Amino acid sequence: MVVGTTNSSFNKLHNNLLRSDSNLNSSIERISSGKKITKASDSPSELAVLAALQAQTRGITQQISNGMSEISMLQTAEGALDSTSQSLQRMSELSVQAANGTLTDSDRSAIMAEIKELSAGIDKTASSTEFNSKKLLDGSLSVTLTGGREFSQGAADVASLGLSKISVADQADASKAIESVKSAIDKVSSYRSQIGATVNGINSEISNYQTSLINTVSAQSQIEDVDMAAEIINMNRESLQSKFAIKAFDMQNVTASKVLNLLG
């Protein structure tokens, strides 16, 4: 009867020792990693929530990255349109100059040569401006942007701007050229305004995503990150309990040995 009781106590102390060691090791692991959940068995329900939050975090981060890429694309288009706008401003100056009644045919021919050069530059800008292999100013760009916003960019070549037949051969043609160039300038300005408004909209979407990301990461941190102060206290407690369990286990071994000696 005494031996049975001794064995029962021995098993209980042995189990206590194993449990204390396991708890201590888990506490040390949490402190080392800084994470409250280091394995699925720590908290299956919280682990499921954490996995969902991590997936949400990745999704939001990708949306922000997409928005930044879209802004880069639009800024590339806007920069090219700025170059086109400067060329048109120069064409406007030349058209006004050509309307001067004191100019000779030779003077107007020289002006027209420069206008043709500027026109060629505008066409080159329209055909060569691209972002990640997408043509931006040839009229083919039509995309769905962050937040489901649809964006299409009109063509900005000479023909699309209504300048393919521009001439300053005489005063009458020069006067028509002035109006044609003004219309082209207005069209490019409207393109740039549209891009500016779209960039502002994307920036607003990014700001919303960033706020959502902060909230999601915060929620993730509350579940995942360990409270260091509390965990250190817990580790010290588990360490003491482990020491007590070892001492009690050793004492039980001594007692069991004495009992067996008496029985022998």
Tab-separated table of C-alpha atoms in Angstrom:
chain	number	residue	atom	x	y	z
A	1	MET	CA	0.000	0.000	0.000
A	2	VAL	CA	2.851	2.343	0.878
A	3	VAL	CA	4.702	1.459	-2.313
A	4	GLY	CA	1.587	2.191	-4.414
A	5	THR	CA	1.198	5.593	-2.800
A	6	THR	CA	4.879	6.316	-3.347
A	7	ASN	CA	4.642	5.393	-7.053
A	8	SER	CA	1.560	7.586	-7.458
A	9	SER	CA	3.340	10.549	-5.885
A	10	PHE	CA	6.430	9.846	-7.989
A	11	ASN	CA	4.394	9.913	-11.224
A	12	LYS	CA	2.623	13.096	-10.198
A	13	LEU	CA	5.910	14.852	-9.416
A	14	HIS	CA	7.418	13.576	-12.663
A	15	ASN	CA	4.488	14.982	-14.653
A	16	ASN	CA	4.769	18.300	-12.808
A	17	LEU	CA	8.456	18.452	-13.687
A	18	LEU	CA	7.798	17.764	-17.375
A	19	ARG	CA	5.020	20.374	-17.472
A	20	SER	CA	7.203	22.990	-15.761
A	21	ASP	CA	10.068	22.352	-18.182
A	22	SER	CA	7.708	22.589	-21.164
A	23	ASN	CA	6.187	25.855	-19.903
A	24	LEU	CA	9.635	27.302	-19.230
A	25	ASN	CA	10.914	26.376	-22.696
A	26	SER	CA	7.807	27.884	-24.329
A	27	SER	CA	8.284	31.110	-22.375
A	28	ILE	CA	11.955	31.320	-23.376
A	29	GLU	CA	10.986	30.713	-27.019
A	30	ARG	CA	8.396	33.519	-26.913
A	31	ILE	CA	10.922	35.951	-25.445
A	32	SER	CA	13.568	34.966	-28.017
A	33	SER	CA	11.216	35.348	-31.001
A	34	GLY	CA	9.189	38.261	-29.660
A	35	LYS	CA	6.094	36.350	-30.767
A	36	LYS	CA	3.298	35.188	-28.507
A	37	ILE	CA	2.306	32.410	-30.903
A	38	THR	CA	5.295	30.292	-31.925
A	39	LYS	CA	3.428	27.121	-32.893
A	40	ALA	CA	-0.116	26.096	-33.772
A	41	SER	CA	-0.736	24.499	-30.384
A	42	ASP	CA	-0.156	27.819	-28.582
A	43	SER	CA	-3.557	29.145	-29.673
A	44	PRO	CA	-5.278	27.519	-32.683
A	45	SER	CA	-8.123	30.065	-32.760
A	46	GLU	CA	-5.796	33.075	-32.616
A	47	LEU	CA	-3.526	31.479	-35.205
A	48	ALA	CA	-6.453	31.324	-37.655
A	49	VAL	CA	-7.256	35.004	-37.071
A	50	LEU	CA	-3.572	35.860	-37.425
A	51	ALA	CA	-3.324	34.043	-40.768
A	52	ALA	CA	-6.323	36.007	-42.068
A	53	LEU	CA	-4.791	39.305	-40.914
A	54	GLN	CA	-1.459	38.436	-42.526
A	55	ALA	CA	-3.207	37.704	-45.826
A	56	GLN	CA	-5.079	41.002	-45.533
A	57	THR	CA	-1.806	42.824	-44.836
A	58	ARG	CA	-0.209	41.362	-47.963
A	59	GLY	CA	-3.241	42.331	-50.035
A	60	ILE	CA	-3.262	45.925	-48.767
A	61	THR	CA	0.494	46.247	-49.282
A	62	GLN	CA	0.090	45.094	-52.889
A	63	GLN	CA	-2.698	47.633	-53.476
A	64	ILE	CA	-0.407	50.404	-52.239
A	65	SER	CA	2.382	49.150	-54.511
A	66	ASN	CA	-0.048	49.051	-57.455
A	67	GLY	CA	-1.129	52.615	-56.761
A	68	MET	CA	2.458	53.851	-56.643
A	69	SER	CA	3.201	52.169	-59.986
A	70	GLU	CA	0.108	53.767	-61.514
A	71	ILE	CA	1.209	57.188	-60.306
A	72	SER	CA	4.647	56.624	-61.851
A	73	MET	CA	2.983	55.720	-65.151
A	74	LEU	CA	0.774	58.811	-65.107
A	75	GLN	CA	3.674	61.062	-64.156
A	76	THR	CA	5.607	59.693	-67.123
A	77	ALA	CA	2.704	60.628	-69.400
A	78	GLU	CA	2.372	64.050	-67.778
A	79	GLY	CA	6.085	64.749	-68.197
A	80	ALA	CA	5.852	63.918	-71.902
A	81	LEU	CA	2.784	66.133	-72.275
A	82	ASP	CA	4.689	68.958	-70.608
A	83	SER	CA	7.312	68.637	-73.339
A	84	THR	CA	4.551	68.682	-75.975
A	85	SER	CA	3.009	71.739	-74.341
A	86	GLN	CA	6.317	73.611	-74.521
A	87	SER	CA	6.634	72.763	-78.214
A	88	LEU	CA	3.096	74.036	-78.805
A	89	GLN	CA	3.867	77.259	-76.956
A	90	ARG	CA	6.794	77.800	-79.289
A	91	MET	CA	4.585	77.035	-82.300
A	92	SER	CA	2.128	79.639	-81.026
A	93	GLU	CA	4.890	82.245	-80.862
A	94	LEU	CA	6.008	81.372	-84.382
A	95	SER	CA	2.445	81.544	-85.747
A	96	VAL	CA	1.959	85.004	-84.248
A	97	GLN	CA	5.310	86.031	-85.680
A	98	ALA	CA	4.319	84.709	-89.120
A	99	ALA	CA	1.135	86.803	-89.040
A	100	ASN	CA	3.255	89.956	-89.120
A	101	GLY	CA	2.613	91.763	-92.427
A	102	THR	CA	6.218	92.931	-92.717
A	103	LEU	CA	7.620	89.393	-93.152
A	104	THR	CA	8.788	88.119	-96.528
A	105	ASP	CA	8.020	84.694	-98.023
A	106	SER	CA	11.564	83.687	-97.107
A	107	ASP	CA	10.952	84.663	-93.483
A	108	ARG	CA	7.784	82.593	-93.381
A	109	SER	CA	9.567	79.619	-94.966
A	110	ALA	CA	12.150	79.711	-92.158
A	111	ILE	CA	9.354	79.870	-89.574
A	112	MET	CA	7.559	76.962	-91.238
A	113	ALA	CA	10.756	74.902	-91.151
A	114	GLU	CA	10.952	75.337	-87.383
A	115	ILE	CA	7.255	74.503	-87.006
A	116	LYS	CA	7.818	71.272	-88.942
A	117	GLU	CA	10.713	70.417	-86.631
A	118	LEU	CA	8.539	71.004	-83.593
A	119	SER	CA	5.762	68.906	-85.145
A	120	ALA	CA	8.168	66.021	-85.717
A	121	GLY	CA	9.242	66.239	-82.080
A	122	ILE	CA	5.618	66.125	-80.906
A	123	ASP	CA	4.951	63.041	-83.041
A	124	LYS	CA	8.068	61.335	-81.701
A	125	THR	CA	7.020	62.042	-78.115
A	126	ALA	CA	3.546	60.641	-78.787
A	127	SER	CA	4.855	57.456	-80.382
A	128	SER	CA	7.770	56.739	-78.040
A	129	THR	CA	6.432	57.588	-74.581
A	130	GLU	CA	5.751	54.348	-72.733
A	131	PHE	CA	5.732	52.739	-69.287
A	132	ASN	CA	6.423	49.048	-68.806
A	133	SER	CA	5.925	48.497	-72.551
A	134	LYS	CA	2.563	50.345	-72.538
A	135	LYS	CA	2.265	53.197	-75.024
A	136	LEU	CA	0.942	56.227	-73.168
A	137	LEU	CA	0.233	58.936	-75.746
A	138	ASP	CA	-0.748	57.128	-78.935
A	139	GLY	CA	-4.418	56.819	-77.930
A	140	SER	CA	-4.256	53.132	-76.992
A	141	LEU	CA	-3.996	53.501	-73.212
A	142	SER	CA	-7.147	52.390	-71.394
A	143	VAL	CA	-6.720	50.846	-67.940
A	144	THR	CA	-8.532	50.148	-64.680
A	145	LEU	CA	-6.639	51.775	-61.831
A	146	THR	CA	-6.618	51.401	-58.051
A	147	GLY	CA	-10.090	51.659	-56.570
A	148	GLY	CA	-11.712	50.568	-59.852
A	149	ARG	CA	-11.126	53.935	-61.511
A	150	GLU	CA	-11.195	53.777	-65.325
A	151	PHE	CA	-8.605	55.855	-67.172
A	152	SER	CA	-8.105	56.464	-70.882
A	153	GLN	CA	-5.504	58.745	-72.419
A	154	GLY	CA	-6.201	60.439	-75.746
A	155	ALA	CA	-3.584	60.583	-78.495
A	156	ALA	CA	-1.178	63.520	-78.460
A	157	ASP	CA	0.331	63.329	-81.932
A	158	VAL	CA	0.139	66.227	-84.391
A	159	ALA	CA	-2.813	64.814	-86.344
A	160	SER	CA	-4.850	64.133	-83.185
A	161	LEU	CA	-4.131	67.674	-82.000
A	162	GLY	CA	-5.491	69.073	-85.285
A	163	LEU	CA	-2.170	70.398	-86.559
A	164	SER	CA	-1.389	68.088	-89.488
A	165	LYS	CA	-2.252	70.791	-92.050
A	166	ILE	CA	-0.790	73.781	-90.240
A	167	SER	CA	0.746	76.391	-92.527
A	168	VAL	CA	2.109	79.920	-92.232
A	169	ALA	CA	2.641	80.486	-95.962
A	170	ASP	CA	0.815	83.829	-95.746
A	171	GLN	CA	-0.902	86.043	-93.175
A	172	ALA	CA	-4.254	84.276	-93.576
A	173	ASP	CA	-2.689	80.863	-92.978
A	174	ALA	CA	-0.742	82.233	-90.020
A	175	SER	CA	-3.971	83.521	-88.456
A	176	LYS	CA	-5.565	80.086	-88.853
A	177	ALA	CA	-2.417	78.505	-87.396
A	178	ILE	CA	-2.721	80.698	-84.303
A	179	GLU	CA	-6.223	79.343	-83.620
A	180	SER	CA	-5.264	75.751	-84.410
A	181	VAL	CA	-2.289	75.843	-82.057
A	182	LYS	CA	-4.420	77.430	-79.333
A	183	SER	CA	-6.916	74.561	-79.624
A	184	ALA	CA	-4.052	72.055	-79.432
A	185	ILE	CA	-2.671	73.751	-76.315
A	186	ASP	CA	-6.121	73.609	-74.706
A	187	LYS	CA	-6.428	69.908	-75.555
A	188	VAL	CA	-3.048	69.053	-74.039
A	189	SER	CA	-3.923	71.122	-70.965
A	190	SER	CA	-7.124	69.108	-70.540
A	191	TYR	CA	-5.096	65.887	-70.803
A	192	ARG	CA	-2.752	67.112	-68.093
A	193	SER	CA	-5.626	68.216	-65.870
A	194	GLN	CA	-7.215	64.780	-66.211
A	195	ILE	CA	-3.939	63.134	-65.233
A	196	GLY	CA	-3.541	65.466	-62.253
A	197	ALA	CA	-7.044	64.686	-60.998
A	198	THR	CA	-6.451	60.958	-61.456
A	199	VAL	CA	-3.149	61.091	-59.543
A	200	ASN	CA	-4.892	62.927	-56.706
A	201	GLY	CA	-7.574	60.239	-56.636
A	202	ILE	CA	-4.994	57.456	-56.491
A	203	ASN	CA	-3.105	59.267	-53.731
A	204	SER	CA	-6.349	59.423	-51.764
A	205	GLU	CA	-6.870	55.683	-52.272
A	206	ILE	CA	-3.293	55.002	-51.166
A	207	SER	CA	-3.836	57.109	-48.049
A	208	ASN	CA	-6.927	55.052	-47.195
A	209	TYR	CA	-5.017	51.819	-47.771
A	210	GLN	CA	-2.168	53.055	-45.566
A	211	THR	CA	-4.614	53.771	-42.742
A	212	SER	CA	-6.130	50.328	-43.200
A	213	LEU	CA	-2.644	48.797	-43.211
A	214	ILE	CA	-1.742	50.494	-39.925
A	215	ASN	CA	-4.934	49.209	-38.310
A	216	THR	CA	-4.438	45.692	-39.664
A	217	VAL	CA	-0.797	45.506	-38.583
A	218	SER	CA	-1.787	46.837	-35.155
A	219	ALA	CA	-4.445	44.131	-34.782
A	220	GLN	CA	-1.930	41.549	-35.958
A	221	SER	CA	0.608	42.817	-33.427
A	222	GLN	CA	-1.869	42.584	-30.553
A	223	ILE	CA	-2.431	38.916	-31.335
A	224	GLU	CA	1.091	37.971	-32.347
A	225	ASP	CA	3.562	40.078	-30.373
A	226	VAL	CA	4.523	39.058	-26.876
A	227	ASP	CA	4.229	41.381	-23.864
A	228	MET	CA	7.905	41.254	-22.881
A	229	ALA	CA	7.478	42.464	-19.293
A	230	ALA	CA	4.666	40.003	-18.591
A	231	GLU	CA	6.506	37.166	-20.339
A	232	ILE	CA	9.718	37.741	-18.359
A	233	ILE	CA	7.695	37.563	-15.140
A	234	ASN	CA	6.073	34.391	-16.453
A	235	MET	CA	9.488	32.917	-17.344
A	236	ASN	CA	10.825	33.617	-13.855
A	237	ARG	CA	7.742	32.022	-12.323
A	238	GLU	CA	8.073	28.939	-14.523
A	239	SER	CA	11.787	28.754	-13.709
A	240	LEU	CA	11.046	28.741	-9.972
A	241	GLN	CA	8.326	26.149	-10.417
A	242	SER	CA	10.736	24.001	-12.410
A	243	LYS	CA	13.336	24.239	-9.642
A	244	PHE	CA	10.730	23.353	-6.999
A	245	ALA	CA	9.573	20.422	-9.119
A	246	ILE	CA	13.157	19.159	-9.471
A	247	LYS	CA	13.744	19.492	-5.724
A	248	ALA	CA	10.464	17.720	-4.900
A	249	PHE	CA	11.266	15.042	-7.460
A	250	ASP	CA	14.696	14.466	-5.902
A	251	MET	CA	13.203	14.314	-2.406
A	252	GLN	CA	10.609	11.812	-3.611
A	253	ASN	CA	13.391	9.669	-5.060
A	254	VAL	CA	15.159	9.669	-1.688
A	255	THR	CA	11.917	8.792	0.143
A	256	ALA	CA	11.101	6.004	-2.294
A	257	SER	CA	14.602	4.593	-1.867
A	258	LYS	CA	14.266	4.553	1.918
A	259	VAL	CA	10.885	2.820	1.726
A	260	LEU	CA	12.279	0.151	-0.553
A	261	ASN	CA	15.209	-0.379	1.822
A	262	LEU	CA	12.831	-0.813	4.743
A	263	LEU	CA	10.728	-3.282	2.778
A	264	GLY	CA	13.835	-5.142	1.759
